[in-house]
N, CA and C atoms as an extended XYZ file, in Angstrom:
255
Properties=species:S:1:pos:R:3:atomname:S:1:resname:S:1:resid:I:1 pbc="F F F"
N         1.654       10.426       -1.536 N   PRO     1
C         2.409        9.532       -2.440 CA  PRO     1
C         2.058        8.990       -3.859 C   PRO     1
N         0.813        9.731       -4.185 N   ALA     2
C         0.144        9.620       -5.666 CA  ALA     2
C         0.489       10.490       -6.464 C   ALA     2
N         0.704       11.962       -5.818 N   PHE     3
C         1.259       12.829       -6.679 CA  PHE     3
C         2.387       12.710       -6.917 C   PHE     3
N         3.798       11.661       -6.182 N   VAL     4
C         5.099       11.202       -6.204 CA  VAL     4
C         4.805       10.371       -7.269 C   VAL     4
N         4.406        9.461       -7.291 N   ASN     5
C         3.591        8.885       -8.460 CA  ASN     5
C         3.668        9.319       -9.677 C   ASN     5
N         2.670       10.117       -9.504 N   TYR     6
C         2.548       11.102      -10.868 CA  TYR     6
C         3.717       11.558      -11.679 C   TYR     6
N         4.608       12.080      -10.626 N   ALA     7
C         5.670       12.492      -11.262 CA  ALA     7
C         6.920       11.855      -11.317 C   ALA     7
N         7.059       10.827      -10.584 N   VAL     8
C         7.795        9.637      -11.222 CA  VAL     8
C         7.337        8.806      -12.692 C   VAL     8
N         6.101        8.473      -12.523 N   TYR     9
C         5.959        7.868      -14.192 CA  TYR     9
C         6.167        9.323      -15.148 C   TYR     9
N         5.491       10.517      -15.422 N   HIS    10
C         6.073       11.556      -16.252 CA  HIS    10
C         7.309       11.546      -16.547 C   HIS    10
N         8.585       11.019      -15.414 N   ALA    11
C        10.178       11.106      -15.394 CA  ALA    11
C        10.404        9.850      -16.397 C   ALA    11
N         9.390        9.008      -16.382 N   GLY    12
C         9.720        7.858      -17.273 CA  GLY    12
C        10.123        6.247      -16.393 C   GLY    12
N        10.234        6.881      -14.672 N   LEU    13
C        10.693        5.815      -14.182 CA  LEU    13
C         9.564        5.043      -13.836 C   LEU    13
N        10.105        3.589      -13.243 N   PRO    14
C         9.083        2.999      -12.524 CA  PRO    14
C         8.777        3.628      -11.325 C   PRO    14
N         7.037        3.082      -10.902 N   THR    15
C         6.711        3.356       -9.633 CA  THR    15
C         6.669        2.400       -8.842 C   THR    15
N         6.522        3.273       -7.311 N   PRO    16
C         6.277        2.099       -6.651 CA  PRO    16
C         4.796        1.948       -5.757 C   PRO    16
N         5.180        0.349       -5.380 N   ARG    17
C         3.539        0.091       -4.967 CA  ARG    17
C         3.621        0.734       -3.624 C   ARG    17
N         2.116        1.491       -3.432 N   ILE    18
C         1.936        1.869       -1.862 CA  ILE    18
C         1.355        1.291       -1.017 C   ILE    18
N         1.546        1.523        0.497 N   ALA    19
C         0.800        0.369        1.316 CA  ALA    19
C        -0.037        1.914        1.534 C   ALA    19
N        -1.914        1.097        1.830 N   ILE    20
C        -2.602        2.304        2.376 CA  ILE    20
C        -3.614        1.409        3.313 C   ILE    20
N        -3.675        2.595        4.079 N   GLY    21
C        -4.548        1.769        5.153 CA  GLY    21
C        -6.048        1.364        4.839 C   GLY    21
N        -7.057        0.524        4.991 N   ASP    22
C        -7.920        0.234        5.311 CA  ASP    22
C        -9.168        1.277        5.504 C   ASP    22
N        -8.966        2.327        5.964 N   ASN    23
C        -9.618        3.493        6.628 CA  ASN    23
C       -10.197        4.366        5.317 C   ASN    23
N        -8.581        4.078        4.570 N   LEU    24
C        -9.471        4.976        3.109 CA  LEU    24
C       -10.042        4.427        2.297 C   LEU    24
N       -10.746        3.321        2.095 N   LEU    25
C       -11.777        2.251        1.807 CA  LEU    25
C       -12.784        2.759        1.997 C   LEU    25
N       -13.358        3.768        2.074 N   GLN    26
C       -14.819        3.891        3.026 CA  GLN    26
C       -15.781        3.977        1.826 C   GLN    26
N       -15.388        4.324        0.572 N   LYS    27
C       -16.285        4.505       -0.907 CA  LYS    27
C       -15.821        3.066       -1.684 C   LYS    27
N       -16.542        2.665       -2.371 N   PRO    28
C       -16.373        1.450       -3.361 CA  PRO    28
C       -15.129        1.106       -4.255 C   PRO    28
N       -15.428        2.807       -5.175 N   PHE    29
C       -14.581        2.981       -5.959 CA  PHE    29
C       -13.171        3.332       -5.682 C   PHE    29
N       -13.070        3.937       -4.832 N   VAL    30
C       -11.530        3.922       -4.060 CA  VAL    30
C       -10.681        3.177       -4.159 C   VAL    30
N       -11.137        1.800       -3.566 N   SER    31
C       -10.603        0.252       -3.676 CA  SER    31
C        -9.713        0.242       -5.014 C   SER    31
N       -10.767        0.609       -5.992 N   ASP    32
C       -10.824       -0.018       -7.793 CA  ASP    32
C        -9.375        0.964       -8.126 C   ASP    32
N        -9.779        2.606       -7.319 N   LEU    33
C        -8.831        3.227       -8.232 CA  LEU    33
C        -7.489        3.190       -7.240 C   LEU    33
N        -7.139        2.672       -6.206 N   MET    34
C        -6.280        2.427       -5.335 CA  MET    34
C        -4.981        1.388       -6.213 C   MET    34
N        -6.101        0.417       -6.411 N   ARG    35
C        -5.184       -0.807       -6.696 CA  ARG    35
C        -4.694       -0.184       -8.637 C   ARG    35
N        -5.446        0.412       -9.019 N   LEU    36
C        -4.812        1.110      -10.720 CA  LEU    36
C        -3.427        1.892      -10.524 C   LEU    36
N        -3.767        1.991       -9.308 N   ASN    37
C        -2.332        3.244       -8.550 CA  ASN    37
C        -1.086        2.123       -8.234 C   ASN    37
N        -1.398        0.664       -8.350 N   LYS    38
C        -0.340        0.012       -7.688 CA  LYS    38
C        -0.064       -0.593       -6.152 C   LYS    38
N        -1.623        0.270       -5.605 N   SER    39
C        -1.471        0.134       -4.060 CA  SER    39
C        -2.039       -1.235       -3.336 C   SER    39
N        -2.272       -1.599       -2.380 N   PHE    40
C        -2.241       -2.407       -1.536 CA  PHE    40
C        -2.833       -2.369       -0.127 C   PHE    40
N        -3.387       -3.182        0.248 N   ILE    41
C        -4.282       -2.290        1.578 CA  ILE    41
C        -3.554       -3.161        2.463 C   ILE    41
N        -3.197       -1.982        3.393 N   VAL    42
C        -2.968       -3.018        5.044 CA  VAL    42
C        -4.214       -2.784        5.944 C   VAL    42
N        -4.398       -4.009        6.456 N   HIS    43
C        -5.670       -3.827        7.403 CA  HIS    43
C        -5.168       -3.778        8.696 C   HIS    43
N        -5.338       -2.365        8.622 N   ARG    44
C        -5.570       -1.894       10.268 CA  ARG    44
C        -6.517       -2.063       11.301 C   ARG    44
N        -7.305       -2.218       11.088 N   SER    45
C        -8.822       -2.093       11.425 CA  SER    45
C        -9.062       -3.637       12.429 C   SER    45
N        -8.464       -4.992       11.519 N   ILE    46
C        -8.475       -6.009       12.271 CA  ILE    46
C        -8.293       -5.941       13.665 C   ILE    46
N        -9.133       -6.426       14.598 N   THR    47
C        -9.123       -6.211       16.149 CA  THR    47
C        -8.373       -8.140       16.793 C   THR    47
N        -8.870       -9.003       16.207 N   GLY    48
C        -8.242      -10.322       16.849 CA  GLY    48
C        -7.355      -10.729       16.521 C   GLY    48
N        -6.282      -11.000       17.579 N   ARG    49
C        -4.965      -11.428       17.718 CA  ARG    49
C        -4.387      -12.731       16.486 C   ARG    49
N        -5.574      -13.373       16.217 N   LYS    50
C        -5.397      -14.345       15.440 CA  LYS    50
C        -5.153      -13.496       13.599 C   LYS    50
N        -6.292      -12.820       14.210 N   GLU    51
C        -6.722      -12.559       12.669 CA  GLU    51
C        -5.727      -11.462       12.063 C   GLU    51
N        -5.100      -10.906       13.227 N   LYS    52
C        -4.303       -9.566       12.991 CA  LYS    52
C        -2.592      -10.274       12.389 C   LYS    52
N        -2.961      -11.457       12.848 N   MET    53
C        -0.969      -11.964       12.692 CA  MET    53
C        -1.156      -12.774       11.346 C   MET    53
N        -2.412      -13.232       11.364 N   ALA    54
C        -2.406      -13.556        9.678 CA  ALA    54
C        -2.950      -13.022        8.637 C   ALA    54
N        -2.856      -11.631        8.923 N   ALA    55
C        -2.950      -10.345        7.893 CA  ALA    55
C        -1.850       -9.766        8.085 C   ALA    55
N        -0.710       -9.633        9.148 N   TYR    56
C         0.271       -9.310        8.717 CA  TYR    56
C         1.209      -10.131        8.448 C   TYR    56
N         1.200      -11.437        8.818 N   GLN    57
C         2.079      -12.166        7.322 CA  GLN    57
C         1.647      -12.211        6.249 C   GLN    57
N         0.745      -12.358        6.289 N   LEU    58
C         0.065      -12.636        4.199 CA  LEU    58
C         0.889      -11.115        4.111 C   LEU    58
N         0.624      -10.333        4.473 N   LEU    59
C         1.026       -8.159        3.948 CA  LEU    59
C         2.549       -8.786        4.085 C   LEU    59
N         2.952       -9.334        4.779 N   SER    60
C         4.795       -9.666        4.871 CA  SER    60
C         5.147      -10.393        3.720 C   SER    60
N         4.163      -11.337        3.133 N   ALA    61
C         4.550      -12.222        2.162 CA  ALA    61
C         4.451      -11.158        0.872 C   ALA    61
N         3.490      -10.808        0.594 N   TYR    62
C         3.674       -9.708       -0.254 CA  TYR    62
C         4.462       -8.739       -0.606 C   TYR    62
N         4.700       -8.203        0.885 N   ILE    63
C         6.028       -7.081        0.556 CA  ILE    63
C         7.486       -7.948        0.033 C   ILE    63
N         7.364       -9.135        0.792 N   ASN    64
C         8.634       -9.785        0.215 CA  ASN    64
C         8.663      -10.134       -0.600 C   ASN    64
N         7.967      -10.788       -1.471 N   HIS    65
C         7.653      -11.054       -3.169 CA  HIS    65
C         7.384       -9.669       -3.654 C   HIS    65
N         6.741       -8.831       -3.581 N   SER    66
C         7.021       -7.511       -4.461 CA  SER    66
C         8.623       -7.315       -4.630 C   SER    66
N         9.600       -7.070       -3.466 N   ILE    67
C        10.918       -6.649       -3.511 CA  ILE    67
C        11.717       -7.724       -3.838 C   ILE    67
N        11.585       -8.753       -3.566 N   ARG    68
C        12.356      -10.220       -4.177 CA  ARG    68
C        11.985      -10.238       -5.263 C   ARG    68
N        10.819      -10.750       -6.128 N   ASN    69
C        10.483      -11.278       -7.125 CA  ASN    69
C        10.398      -10.471       -8.285 C   ASN    69
N         9.705       -9.723       -7.796 N   ASP    70
C         8.797       -8.344       -8.969 CA  ASP    70
C        10.210       -7.652       -8.752 C   ASP    70
N        11.016       -7.243       -7.959 N   CYS    71
C        11.742       -5.970       -8.095 CA  CYS    71
C        11.271       -4.700       -7.723 C   CYS    71
N         9.991       -4.609       -7.118 N   GLN    72
C         8.871       -3.806       -6.876 CA  GLN    72
C         9.319       -2.602       -5.700 C   GLN    72
N         9.881       -1.169       -5.819 N   SER    73
C         9.970       -0.648       -4.466 CA  SER    73
C         8.612       -0.459       -3.746 C   SER    73
N         8.569       -0.128       -2.853 N   ILE    74
C         7.603       -0.428       -1.595 CA  ILE    74
C         7.801        1.054       -1.096 C   ILE    74
N         5.953        1.654       -1.095 N   TRP    75
C         5.647        3.142       -0.205 CA  TRP    75
C         5.180        2.573        0.619 C   TRP    75
N         5.869        2.885        2.172 N   ILE    76
C         5.227        2.393        3.474 CA  ILE    76
C         4.943        3.387        4.661 C   ILE    76
N         3.736        4.170        4.445 N   ALA    77
C         3.641        5.122        5.730 CA  ALA    77
C         4.200        4.475        6.934 C   ALA    77
N         4.724        5.790        7.572 N   GLN    78
C         5.367        5.243        9.253 CA  GLN    78
C         4.548        4.771       10.235 C   GLN    78
N         3.350        5.831        9.926 N   ALA    79
C         2.282        5.517       11.006 CA  ALA    79
C         0.577        6.168       10.514 C   ALA    79
N         0.142        5.847       11.167 N   GLU    80
C        -1.627        6.479       10.845 CA  GLU    80
C        -1.906        8.050       10.585 C   GLU    80
N        -2.556        8.165       10.167 N   GLY    81
C        -2.641        9.567        9.938 CA  GLY    81
C        -1.999       10.157        8.901 C   GLY    81
N        -2.237       11.763        8.820 N   ARG    82
C        -1.454       12.700        7.363 CA  ARG    82
C        -0.376       12.938        8.143 C   ARG    82
N         0.725       12.977        7.231 N   ALA    83
C         1.867       14.054        6.943 CA  ALA    83
C         1.678       15.177        7.548 C   ALA    83
N         2.618       15.806        7.852 N   LYS    84
C         2.365       17.484        8.495 CA  LYS    84
C         3.051       17.755        7.803 C   LYS    84
N         4.140       17.358        7.109 N   ASP    85
C         5.414       17.978        7.071 CA  ASP    85
C         5.579       17.693        4.961 C   ASP    85
C-alpha cells in the first residue's frame, strides 16, 4: 500500500488512509512513520473480549468518520500476513 500511495500522490490524487496491524509497530519510529503516511492502527493483539470489542468499536467509528465526514478512502488488508500476489 505504501508504494501505491507514492504513485497515487505523484499522480496528484488524494491518498487513502491505510489500516496497519499493531504487529508492525515493534520499533518506536515505525508508528510515527506510518502516521505520516495517513495510516491508522488495527489492534489485533488485544486478547480480552471487552477490550477487543471496545477497540473494534473505536476503529469502526474512525473508519465511518473518515469516509462520511472527511471523504477519505480507506485501504484495509483482508487478512493478517503478507500479500502473496
